[in-house]
Amino acid sequence: MASSDPSKKPRPGPWPPAPESAAMPPSSWAKRTGFRPKFSGETNASDSGQITSLPPPPQAQAKPRQPDANVDLEAGRPRPSPTSNGEAVVARDREKERDKEKDKDKEKEKELTTPVRKRRDSDGGKNLAANGQPAAGEGSRRVSRNEEAAAADVLPQSVMDDDGFVGRHSHMKYELRDTPGLVPIGLYGFQHFLSMLGSVILIPLVIVPAMGGTYEDTADVVSTVLFMSGVTTLLHTSFGSRLPLIQGPSFVYLAPALAIINSPEFLGLNGNNFKHIMKELQGAIIIGSAFQAFLGYSGLMTILVRLINPVVVSPTIAAVGLSFYSYGFPRVGTCIEIGVVQILLVIIFSLYLRKISVLGHRVFLIYAVPLSLFITWATAFLLTESGVYSYKGCDPNIPASNIISDHCRRHVSRMKSCRVDTSHALKSSPWFRFPYPLQWGTPVFHWKMALVMCVVSIISSVDSVGSYHASSLLVASRPPTPGVLSRGIGLEGLSSILAGLWGTGTGSTTLTENVHTVAVTKMGSRRAVELGACVMIILSLIGKVGGFIASIPEVIVAALLCFMWAMLTALGLSNLRYSEAGSSRNIIIVGLSMFFSLSIPAYFQQYGISPNSNVSVPSYFQPYIVASHGPIHTKSSGLNYVLNTLLSLHMVVAFLVAVILDNTVPGSQQERGVYVWSEPDAARREPAVCKDYELPFRVGRIFGWVKWVGL
């Protein structure tokens, strides 16, 4: 018979109530260790947007079945019944002692239970589920499981387990609207940008030499990229999604930029082609970015986002990283001893030494790229000064076509790749340089290149949608509304237009690595990112900074890119944690998307090229000359260019396959992991959500009639 003592009433549980196992006696190992068995049949797999249902009132819940007093659970056999009054008294005393021990154990469990840290005003002190929605029934077993699922949704499971992230917000040092002070904000802001240094500066070191630019041109483009990264980050944190996301040149734009650079009409140019090709690239970026801005500010993005879910985002972003496999290690192999050391160092710092803290900071994990870059660069400098890469009578600055000696011709490639003194960018760059628009000339517009960039802007928007959702679960009180998402995409389009006018060579968009950086640095403050953006603008005005970065040897750049592209692939696949990754439906869709994203572009890239054909570009750029020999031949040369180029891009094929299959193959919302965004009406009623996403300086009131780009 159940006890009437209020202190011994059963705890509220999930509804309908699941059959519970018999209570273990207090002397068992389960009570001593605090183990709590889960036999309700519920799953711990979290989704990105399933709202937890409210439990029924306590009076409607069934009482738990009491254990049979005549069964000795610990011994596993029936307890002998008392045969006399004395034995009955002894048995009754034992039962009282056990009841007292149970009460003591309950008090110990309450003391040992770690309380979940409550936020000040962001969520009203409520626990939140994985998708940012409030979890109901906070005393129930389902809530504790939702808290575990929320921790799992913050980062991939391995990161949570290794690094001890135990709650959705409990691991963050500073959240979205925190302002801890000028000095901490300045340090964390600079740290935030420094940890993403590779993503910001490496793209210019690839595309400028591909356009035939000099080291001085590379230094100027690097300074321009730093300037535009700071400006567009300030714009995005103020008038975009308002999340602490760094804007910069995304790897999404790298493959199409290389395809345009290697267009047939540019292959026959002589001399310095840099400015001519850059103006063509600027025109394509401006048109594609205007299309992205139209998608955002017209409200069409709120319709398109219904088709974008984790099963679509995951293979699309992973294909971006995998698409550069033909460039990575072949470039590292030009100076294998320097390139391999760079790769090993960044792996050791980011994996083997990631848990080592210095003054509370995991310096090796946060600064894996800059630390390994410094050590490898210093090693290459010592080898250069010691004469390891010096060959008698050979000068690496002389063009290979002018070298007569076979001895020097054999070693000139190695000298250019391994020596650190072949670049004169640092010496020739000025101390002060202000990047200005149209610095390379008036952009040139061609519809076929612009159409390619319009499609790429859609892929960039897909990438940003995944970043918005994941970062909002880390730092904000709720996910953004569809209007805020559209506003962010629209501003990214405007930012890319500015990048096209200034001539960065790529569009400016949310960097995929933001989510990893926010989780590792534990810095989610918007003010810190804004102050870091101001530091980037100041550094861009110092010409020597761009010259210093342009002096990084190409083999070290290639080695760092191997790591960055591998990280990008992993970050893309990590989006599957919001869906049921073990579902056969999702496994088949992602597998088909990944396979065809590699196989179909390979068919286009290899079509019409014989093994003995004499190609005028290096082997690592051959995948990007498909426009001149692709399999599609129609009467329109422009249409041939567009189709051959787009279908040779891995990310475009992955997106098309994934978005078609995910939206036509039946599947539940939980199985698909459908993103759930905050409802506009509910968001307006919550002060915390309004403070997170509303526009500053009362700008939102002026444009309050534009419902699809606001709260």
PDB file of C-alpha atoms in Angstrom, residues 74-331:
ATOM      1  CA  GLU A  74      19.040  -8.046  -3.688  1.00  0.00           C
ATOM      2  CA  ALA A  75      19.113 -11.792  -3.073  1.00  0.00           C
ATOM      3  CA  GLY A  76      16.950 -12.558  -6.094  1.00  0.00           C
ATOM      4  CA  ARG A  77      14.533 -14.925  -4.220  1.00  0.00           C
ATOM      5  CA  PRO A  78      11.355 -14.647  -2.144  1.00  0.00           C
ATOM      6  CA  ARG A  79      11.857 -13.558   1.444  1.00  0.00           C
ATOM      7  CA  PRO A  80      10.700 -16.192   3.972  1.00  0.00           C
ATOM      8  CA  SER A  81       7.517 -15.138   5.704  1.00  0.00           C
ATOM      9  CA  PRO A  82       7.668 -14.646   9.483  1.00  0.00           C
ATOM     10  CA  THR A  83       6.436 -17.623  11.458  1.00  0.00           C
ATOM     11  CA  SER A  84       6.106 -16.000  14.817  1.00  0.00           C
ATOM     12  CA  ASN A  85       5.287 -12.638  16.389  1.00  0.00           C
ATOM     13  CA  GLY A  86       8.924 -12.084  17.292  1.00  0.00           C
ATOM     14  CA  GLU A  87      10.047 -12.624  13.730  1.00  0.00           C
ATOM     15  CA  ALA A  88       7.272 -10.307  12.548  1.00  0.00           C
ATOM     16  CA  VAL A  89       8.502  -7.547  14.863  1.00  0.00           C
ATOM     17  CA  VAL A  90      12.063  -8.029  13.608  1.00  0.00           C
ATOM     18  CA  ALA A  91      10.878  -7.851   9.995  1.00  0.00           C
ATOM     19  CA  ARG A  92       8.868  -4.684  10.750  1.00  0.00           C
ATOM     20  CA  ASP A  93      11.938  -3.075  12.335  1.00  0.00           C
ATOM     21  CA  ARG A  94      14.016  -3.956   9.299  1.00  0.00           C
ATOM     22  CA  GLU A  95      11.410  -2.327   7.067  1.00  0.00           C
ATOM     23  CA  LYS A  96      11.523   0.877   9.162  1.00  0.00           C
ATOM     24  CA  GLU A  97      15.304   0.945   8.998  1.00  0.00           C
ATOM     25  CA  ARG A  98      15.169   0.547   5.257  1.00  0.00           C
ATOM     26  CA  ASP A  99      12.627   3.375   4.959  1.00  0.00           C
ATOM     27  CA  LYS A 100      14.933   5.645   6.974  1.00  0.00           C
ATOM     28  CA  GLU A 101      17.873   4.719   4.756  1.00  0.00           C
ATOM     29  CA  LYS A 102      15.781   5.455   1.677  1.00  0.00           C
ATOM     30  CA  ASP A 103      14.969   8.929   3.003  1.00  0.00           C
ATOM     31  CA  LYS A 104      18.649   9.590   3.693  1.00  0.00           C
ATOM     32  CA  ASP A 105      19.543   8.421   0.189  1.00  0.00           C
ATOM     33  CA  LYS A 106      16.962  10.787  -1.309  1.00  0.00           C
ATOM     34  CA  GLU A 107      18.458  13.711   0.607  1.00  0.00           C
ATOM     35  CA  LYS A 108      21.947  12.756  -0.566  1.00  0.00           C
ATOM     36  CA  GLU A 109      20.725  12.599  -4.174  1.00  0.00           C
ATOM     37  CA  LYS A 110      19.278  16.096  -3.879  1.00  0.00           C
ATOM     38  CA  GLU A 111      22.567  17.395  -2.488  1.00  0.00           C
ATOM     39  CA  LEU A 112      24.660  15.650  -5.143  1.00  0.00           C
ATOM     40  CA  THR A 113      22.467  16.782  -8.047  1.00  0.00           C
ATOM     41  CA  THR A 114      24.247  19.609  -9.916  1.00  0.00           C
ATOM     42  CA  PRO A 115      21.847  22.527 -10.400  1.00  0.00           C
ATOM     43  CA  VAL A 116      21.504  23.905 -13.915  1.00  0.00           C
ATOM     44  CA  ARG A 117      22.762  27.477 -14.070  1.00  0.00           C
ATOM     45  CA  LYS A 118      19.925  29.886 -14.737  1.00  0.00           C
ATOM     46  CA  ARG A 119      20.327  32.833 -17.065  1.00  0.00           C
ATOM     47  CA  ARG A 120      19.602  36.330 -15.890  1.00  0.00           C
ATOM     48  CA  ASP A 121      16.994  37.613 -18.305  1.00  0.00           C
ATOM     49  CA  SER A 122      17.643  35.770 -21.533  1.00  0.00           C
ATOM     50  CA  ASP A 123      15.311  32.888 -20.843  1.00  0.00           C
ATOM     51  CA  GLY A 124      13.652  33.803 -17.588  1.00  0.00           C
ATOM     52  CA  GLY A 125      15.556  31.119 -15.714  1.00  0.00           C
ATOM     53  CA  LYS A 126      13.954  28.275 -17.639  1.00  0.00           C
ATOM     54  CA  ASN A 127      15.655  25.213 -18.966  1.00  0.00           C
ATOM     55  CA  LEU A 128      15.738  25.069 -22.757  1.00  0.00           C
ATOM     56  CA  ALA A 129      15.463  22.180 -25.118  1.00  0.00           C
ATOM     57  CA  ALA A 130      17.765  21.518 -28.026  1.00  0.00           C
ATOM     58  CA  ASN A 131      15.944  23.788 -30.456  1.00  0.00           C
ATOM     59  CA  GLY A 132      15.726  26.776 -28.150  1.00  0.00           C
ATOM     60  CA  GLN A 133      12.119  26.157 -27.089  1.00  0.00           C
ATOM     61  CA  PRO A 134      11.257  26.040 -23.373  1.00  0.00           C
ATOM     62  CA  ALA A 135      11.154  22.552 -21.933  1.00  0.00           C
ATOM     63  CA  ALA A 136       8.093  21.847 -19.854  1.00  0.00           C
ATOM     64  CA  GLY A 137       7.807  19.792 -16.689  1.00  0.00           C
ATOM     65  CA  GLU A 138      11.152  20.712 -15.213  1.00  0.00           C
ATOM     66  CA  GLY A 139      10.921  18.188 -12.415  1.00  0.00           C
ATOM     67  CA  SER A 140      10.323  15.276 -14.745  1.00  0.00           C
ATOM     68  CA  ARG A 141      12.717  12.712 -16.057  1.00  0.00           C
ATOM     69  CA  ARG A 142      12.008  13.936 -19.615  1.00  0.00           C
ATOM     70  CA  VAL A 143      13.400  17.374 -18.775  1.00  0.00           C
ATOM     71  CA  SER A 144      16.658  15.943 -17.544  1.00  0.00           C
ATOM     72  CA  ARG A 145      16.946  14.044 -20.782  1.00  0.00           C
ATOM     73  CA  ASN A 146      16.170  17.164 -22.795  1.00  0.00           C
ATOM     74  CA  GLU A 147      18.956  18.929 -20.943  1.00  0.00           C
ATOM     75  CA  GLU A 148      21.290  16.122 -21.938  1.00  0.00           C
ATOM     76  CA  ALA A 149      20.075  16.398 -25.515  1.00  0.00           C
ATOM     77  CA  ALA A 150      20.641  20.145 -25.445  1.00  0.00           C
ATOM     78  CA  ALA A 151      24.218  19.572 -24.393  1.00  0.00           C
ATOM     79  CA  ALA A 152      24.623  17.136 -27.235  1.00  0.00           C
ATOM     80  CA  ASP A 153      23.158  19.646 -29.700  1.00  0.00           C
ATOM     81  CA  VAL A 154      25.612  22.372 -28.775  1.00  0.00           C
ATOM     82  CA  LEU A 155      28.466  20.546 -30.454  1.00  0.00           C
ATOM     83  CA  PRO A 156      29.099  17.115 -31.899  1.00  0.00           C
ATOM     84  CA  GLN A 157      28.990  14.384 -29.287  1.00  0.00           C
ATOM     85  CA  SER A 158      32.745  13.923 -29.194  1.00  0.00           C
ATOM     86  CA  VAL A 159      33.337  17.540 -28.286  1.00  0.00           C
ATOM     87  CA  MET A 160      30.811  17.422 -25.498  1.00  0.00           C
ATOM     88  CA  ASP A 161      32.245  14.240 -24.057  1.00  0.00           C
ATOM     89  CA  ASP A 162      35.894  15.248 -24.324  1.00  0.00           C
ATOM     90  CA  ASP A 163      35.604  18.850 -23.238  1.00  0.00           C
ATOM     91  CA  GLY A 164      32.922  18.492 -20.585  1.00  0.00           C
ATOM     92  CA  PHE A 165      30.213  20.730 -22.032  1.00  0.00           C
ATOM     93  CA  VAL A 166      27.284  19.810 -19.833  1.00  0.00           C
ATOM     94  CA  GLY A 167      24.593  22.301 -20.755  1.00  0.00           C
ATOM     95  CA  ARG A 168      23.391  24.515 -23.488  1.00  0.00           C
ATOM     96  CA  HIS A 169      24.613  27.753 -21.935  1.00  0.00           C
ATOM     97  CA  SER A 170      26.458  26.598 -18.834  1.00  0.00           C
ATOM     98  CA  HIS A 171      29.796  26.322 -20.651  1.00  0.00           C
ATOM     99  CA  MET A 172      29.765  29.837 -22.147  1.00  0.00           C
ATOM    100  CA  LYS A 173      31.854  32.499 -20.429  1.00  0.00           C
ATOM    101  CA  TYR A 174      30.032  35.414 -22.029  1.00  0.00           C
ATOM    102  CA  GLU A 175      26.742  35.285 -23.870  1.00  0.00           C
ATOM    103  CA  LEU A 176      25.226  37.431 -26.584  1.00  0.00           C
ATOM    104  CA  ARG A 177      24.512  40.670 -24.710  1.00  0.00           C
ATOM    105  CA  ASP A 178      27.197  40.405 -22.025  1.00  0.00           C
ATOM    106  CA  THR A 179      29.614  43.336 -21.707  1.00  0.00           C
ATOM    107  CA  PRO A 180      32.239  42.289 -19.136  1.00  0.00           C
ATOM    108  CA  GLY A 181      34.462  45.346 -19.582  1.00  0.00           C
ATOM    109  CA  LEU A 182      36.722  46.948 -22.169  1.00  0.00           C
ATOM    110  CA  VAL A 183      39.869  44.934 -21.422  1.00  0.00           C
ATOM    111  CA  PRO A 184      38.230  41.454 -21.405  1.00  0.00           C
ATOM    112  CA  ILE A 185      36.183  42.339 -24.474  1.00  0.00           C
ATOM    113  CA  GLY A 186      39.274  43.560 -26.326  1.00  0.00           C
ATOM    114  CA  LEU A 187      41.303  40.462 -25.467  1.00  0.00           C
ATOM    115  CA  TYR A 188      38.518  38.022 -26.303  1.00  0.00           C
ATOM    116  CA  GLY A 189      37.618  39.884 -29.490  1.00  0.00           C
ATOM    117  CA  PHE A 190      41.195  39.800 -30.782  1.00  0.00           C
ATOM    118  CA  GLN A 191      41.444  36.143 -29.736  1.00  0.00           C
ATOM    119  CA  HIS A 192      38.254  35.397 -31.658  1.00  0.00           C
ATOM    120  CA  PHE A 193      39.602  36.821 -34.903  1.00  0.00           C
ATOM    121  CA  LEU A 194      43.073  35.366 -34.366  1.00  0.00           C
ATOM    122  CA  SER A 195      41.630  31.868 -33.968  1.00  0.00           C
ATOM    123  CA  MET A 196      39.945  32.286 -37.373  1.00  0.00           C
ATOM    124  CA  LEU A 197      42.999  33.802 -39.030  1.00  0.00           C
ATOM    125  CA  GLY A 198      43.361  30.941 -41.488  1.00  0.00           C
ATOM    126  CA  SER A 199      39.828  31.324 -42.810  1.00  0.00           C
ATOM    127  CA  VAL A 200      40.264  35.072 -43.362  1.00  0.00           C
ATOM    128  CA  ILE A 201      43.683  35.333 -45.023  1.00  0.00           C
ATOM    129  CA  LEU A 202      44.302  32.079 -46.902  1.00  0.00           C
ATOM    130  CA  ILE A 203      41.934  32.593 -49.853  1.00  0.00           C
ATOM    131  CA  PRO A 204      43.790  35.651 -51.248  1.00  0.00           C
ATOM    132  CA  LEU A 205      47.043  33.655 -51.066  1.00  0.00           C
ATOM    133  CA  VAL A 206      45.468  31.167 -53.507  1.00  0.00           C
ATOM    134  CA  ILE A 207      43.512  33.275 -56.005  1.00  0.00           C
ATOM    135  CA  VAL A 208      45.935  36.185 -56.535  1.00  0.00           C
ATOM    136  CA  PRO A 209      48.847  34.001 -57.786  1.00  0.00           C
ATOM    137  CA  ALA A 210      46.303  32.105 -59.911  1.00  0.00           C
ATOM    138  CA  MET A 211      45.393  35.422 -61.588  1.00  0.00           C
ATOM    139  CA  GLY A 212      49.055  36.140 -62.286  1.00  0.00           C
ATOM    140  CA  GLY A 213      49.400  38.758 -59.576  1.00  0.00           C
ATOM    141  CA  THR A 214      52.666  39.679 -57.900  1.00  0.00           C
ATOM    142  CA  TYR A 215      53.491  39.461 -54.214  1.00  0.00           C
ATOM    143  CA  GLU A 216      52.669  43.174 -53.945  1.00  0.00           C
ATOM    144  CA  ASP A 217      49.228  42.516 -55.428  1.00  0.00           C
ATOM    145  CA  THR A 218      48.729  39.729 -52.895  1.00  0.00           C
ATOM    146  CA  ALA A 219      49.635  42.084 -50.048  1.00  0.00           C
ATOM    147  CA  ASP A 220      47.133  44.682 -51.285  1.00  0.00           C
ATOM    148  CA  VAL A 221      44.335  42.109 -51.593  1.00  0.00           C
ATOM    149  CA  VAL A 222      45.086  40.752 -48.091  1.00  0.00           C
ATOM    150  CA  SER A 223      44.814  44.274 -46.642  1.00  0.00           C
ATOM    151  CA  THR A 224      41.524  44.756 -48.487  1.00  0.00           C
ATOM    152  CA  VAL A 225      40.171  41.439 -47.159  1.00  0.00           C
ATOM    153  CA  LEU A 226      41.052  42.395 -43.574  1.00  0.00           C
ATOM    154  CA  PHE A 227      39.366  45.776 -44.029  1.00  0.00           C
ATOM    155  CA  MET A 228      36.179  44.345 -45.537  1.00  0.00           C
ATOM    156  CA  SER A 229      36.040  41.539 -42.957  1.00  0.00           C
ATOM    157  CA  GLY A 230      35.988  44.113 -40.171  1.00  0.00           C
ATOM    158  CA  VAL A 231      33.445  46.383 -41.882  1.00  0.00           C
ATOM    159  CA  THR A 232      31.017  43.621 -42.865  1.00  0.00           C
ATOM    160  CA  THR A 233      31.252  42.019 -39.404  1.00  0.00           C
ATOM    161  CA  LEU A 234      30.223  45.333 -37.836  1.00  0.00           C
ATOM    162  CA  LEU A 235      27.334  45.622 -40.283  1.00  0.00           C
ATOM    163  CA  HIS A 236      26.164  42.074 -39.612  1.00  0.00           C
ATOM    164  CA  THR A 237      26.268  42.296 -35.812  1.00  0.00           C
ATOM    165  CA  SER A 238      24.360  45.601 -35.988  1.00  0.00           C
ATOM    166  CA  PHE A 239      21.870  45.251 -38.836  1.00  0.00           C
ATOM    167  CA  GLY A 240      22.005  41.564 -39.862  1.00  0.00           C
ATOM    168  CA  SER A 241      21.219  38.557 -37.724  1.00  0.00           C
ATOM    169  CA  ARG A 242      22.975  40.323 -34.772  1.00  0.00           C
ATOM    170  CA  LEU A 243      24.664  37.037 -33.802  1.00  0.00           C
ATOM    171  CA  PRO A 244      28.427  37.119 -32.990  1.00  0.00           C
ATOM    172  CA  LEU A 245      29.455  35.771 -36.390  1.00  0.00           C
ATOM    173  CA  ILE A 246      32.592  36.903 -38.226  1.00  0.00           C
ATOM    174  CA  GLN A 247      32.113  37.747 -41.893  1.00  0.00           C
ATOM    175  CA  GLY A 248      34.823  37.136 -44.461  1.00  0.00           C
ATOM    176  CA  PRO A 249      35.827  35.404 -47.681  1.00  0.00           C
ATOM    177  CA  SER A 250      34.164  32.003 -47.577  1.00  0.00           C
ATOM    178  CA  PHE A 251      35.566  28.848 -49.154  1.00  0.00           C
ATOM    179  CA  VAL A 252      32.170  28.538 -50.877  1.00  0.00           C
ATOM    180  CA  TYR A 253      33.352  31.226 -53.316  1.00  0.00           C
ATOM    181  CA  LEU A 254      36.823  29.778 -53.905  1.00  0.00           C
ATOM    182  CA  ALA A 255      35.975  27.040 -56.444  1.00  0.00           C
ATOM    183  CA  PRO A 256      33.767  29.263 -58.664  1.00  0.00           C
ATOM    184  CA  ALA A 257      36.381  32.028 -58.458  1.00  0.00           C
ATOM    185  CA  LEU A 258      39.047  29.602 -59.695  1.00  0.00           C
ATOM    186  CA  ALA A 259      36.670  28.447 -62.465  1.00  0.00           C
ATOM    187  CA  ILE A 260      36.218  32.040 -63.645  1.00  0.00           C
ATOM    188  CA  ILE A 261      39.951  32.743 -63.362  1.00  0.00           C
ATOM    189  CA  ASN A 262      40.670  29.733 -65.602  1.00  0.00           C
ATOM    190  CA  SER A 263      38.011  30.603 -68.196  1.00  0.00           C
ATOM    191  CA  PRO A 264      39.064  29.971 -71.817  1.00  0.00           C
ATOM    192  CA  GLU A 265      39.106  33.680 -72.697  1.00  0.00           C
ATOM    193  CA  PHE A 266      41.709  34.382 -69.992  1.00  0.00           C
ATOM    194  CA  LEU A 267      44.104  31.523 -70.754  1.00  0.00           C
ATOM    195  CA  GLY A 268      45.594  33.248 -73.795  1.00  0.00           C
ATOM    196  CA  LEU A 269      46.379  36.566 -72.081  1.00  0.00           C
ATOM    197  CA  ASN A 270      49.987  37.644 -71.767  1.00  0.00           C
ATOM    198  CA  GLY A 271      51.686  39.723 -69.092  1.00  0.00           C
ATOM    199  CA  ASN A 272      50.148  40.693 -65.763  1.00  0.00           C
ATOM    200  CA  ASN A 273      46.542  39.538 -66.059  1.00  0.00           C
ATOM    201  CA  PHE A 274      45.686  40.294 -62.447  1.00  0.00           C
ATOM    202  CA  LYS A 275      43.721  43.522 -62.869  1.00  0.00           C
ATOM    203  CA  HIS A 276      41.906  42.335 -65.980  1.00  0.00           C
ATOM    204  CA  ILE A 277      40.696  39.082 -64.381  1.00  0.00           C
ATOM    205  CA  MET A 278      39.941  40.799 -61.070  1.00  0.00           C
ATOM    206  CA  LYS A 279      37.558  43.234 -62.785  1.00  0.00           C
ATOM    207  CA  GLU A 280      35.709  40.314 -64.389  1.00  0.00           C
ATOM    208  CA  LEU A 281      35.520  38.588 -61.017  1.00  0.00           C
ATOM    209  CA  GLN A 282      34.233  41.762 -59.350  1.00  0.00           C
ATOM    210  CA  GLY A 283      31.386  42.079 -61.848  1.00  0.00           C
ATOM    211  CA  ALA A 284      30.272  38.487 -61.313  1.00  0.00           C
ATOM    212  CA  ILE A 285      30.387  38.879 -57.516  1.00  0.00           C
ATOM    213  CA  ILE A 286      28.369  42.112 -57.582  1.00  0.00           C
ATOM    214  CA  ILE A 287      25.551  40.587 -59.678  1.00  0.00           C
ATOM    215  CA  GLY A 288      25.456  37.360 -57.646  1.00  0.00           C
ATOM    216  CA  SER A 289      25.435  39.314 -54.379  1.00  0.00           C
ATOM    217  CA  ALA A 290      22.613  41.571 -55.583  1.00  0.00           C
ATOM    218  CA  PHE A 291      20.586  38.410 -56.203  1.00  0.00           C
ATOM    219  CA  GLN A 292      21.339  37.219 -52.652  1.00  0.00           C
ATOM    220  CA  ALA A 293      20.277  40.589 -51.223  1.00  0.00           C
ATOM    221  CA  PHE A 294      17.036  40.336 -53.207  1.00  0.00           C
ATOM    222  CA  LEU A 295      16.430  36.846 -51.775  1.00  0.00           C
ATOM    223  CA  GLY A 296      16.791  38.176 -48.246  1.00  0.00           C
ATOM    224  CA  TYR A 297      15.020  41.524 -48.336  1.00  0.00           C
ATOM    225  CA  SER A 298      12.155  40.374 -50.584  1.00  0.00           C
ATOM    226  CA  GLY A 299      11.171  37.659 -48.130  1.00  0.00           C
ATOM    227  CA  LEU A 300      11.805  34.825 -50.599  1.00  0.00           C
ATOM    228  CA  MET A 301      14.358  33.419 -48.171  1.00  0.00           C
ATOM    229  CA  THR A 302      11.564  32.655 -45.682  1.00  0.00           C
ATOM    230  CA  ILE A 303      10.101  30.343 -48.347  1.00  0.00           C
ATOM    231  CA  LEU A 304      13.417  28.828 -49.415  1.00  0.00           C
ATOM    232  CA  VAL A 305      14.403  28.111 -45.821  1.00  0.00           C
ATOM    233  CA  ARG A 306      11.552  25.598 -45.574  1.00  0.00           C
ATOM    234  CA  LEU A 307      13.530  23.388 -47.940  1.00  0.00           C
ATOM    235  CA  ILE A 308      16.787  23.743 -45.995  1.00  0.00           C
ATOM    236  CA  ASN A 309      17.281  21.254 -43.175  1.00  0.00           C
ATOM    237  CA  PRO A 310      20.294  19.492 -41.593  1.00  0.00           C
ATOM    238  CA  VAL A 311      20.155  16.662 -44.134  1.00  0.00           C
ATOM    239  CA  VAL A 312      20.609  19.306 -46.870  1.00  0.00           C
ATOM    240  CA  VAL A 313      23.131  21.532 -45.097  1.00  0.00           C
ATOM    241  CA  SER A 314      25.402  18.680 -44.018  1.00  0.00           C
ATOM    242  CA  PRO A 315      26.465  17.203 -47.396  1.00  0.00           C
ATOM    243  CA  THR A 316      26.485  20.623 -49.072  1.00  0.00           C
ATOM    244  CA  ILE A 317      29.059  22.111 -46.687  1.00  0.00           C
ATOM    245  CA  ALA A 318      31.044  18.870 -46.507  1.00  0.00           C
ATOM    246  CA  ALA A 319      31.324  18.906 -50.305  1.00  0.00           C
ATOM    247  CA  VAL A 320      32.880  22.392 -50.134  1.00  0.00           C
ATOM    248  CA  GLY A 321      35.805  21.045 -48.108  1.00  0.00           C
ATOM    249  CA  LEU A 322      36.207  17.840 -50.095  1.00  0.00           C
ATOM    250  CA  SER A 323      36.267  19.657 -53.435  1.00  0.00           C
ATOM    251  CA  PHE A 324      39.839  20.888 -52.969  1.00  0.00           C
ATOM    252  CA  TYR A 325      41.533  17.530 -52.500  1.00  0.00           C
ATOM    253  CA  SER A 326      43.338  17.938 -55.833  1.00  0.00           C
ATOM    254  CA  TYR A 327      44.943  21.188 -54.642  1.00  0.00           C
ATOM    255  CA  GLY A 328      45.895  20.358 -51.042  1.00  0.00           C
ATOM    256  CA  PHE A 329      48.581  17.715 -50.796  1.00  0.00           C
ATOM    257  CA  PRO A 330      49.913  18.069 -54.380  1.00  0.00           C
ATOM    258  CA  ARG A 331      50.974  21.583 -53.359  1.00  0.00           C
TER     259      ARG A 331
END
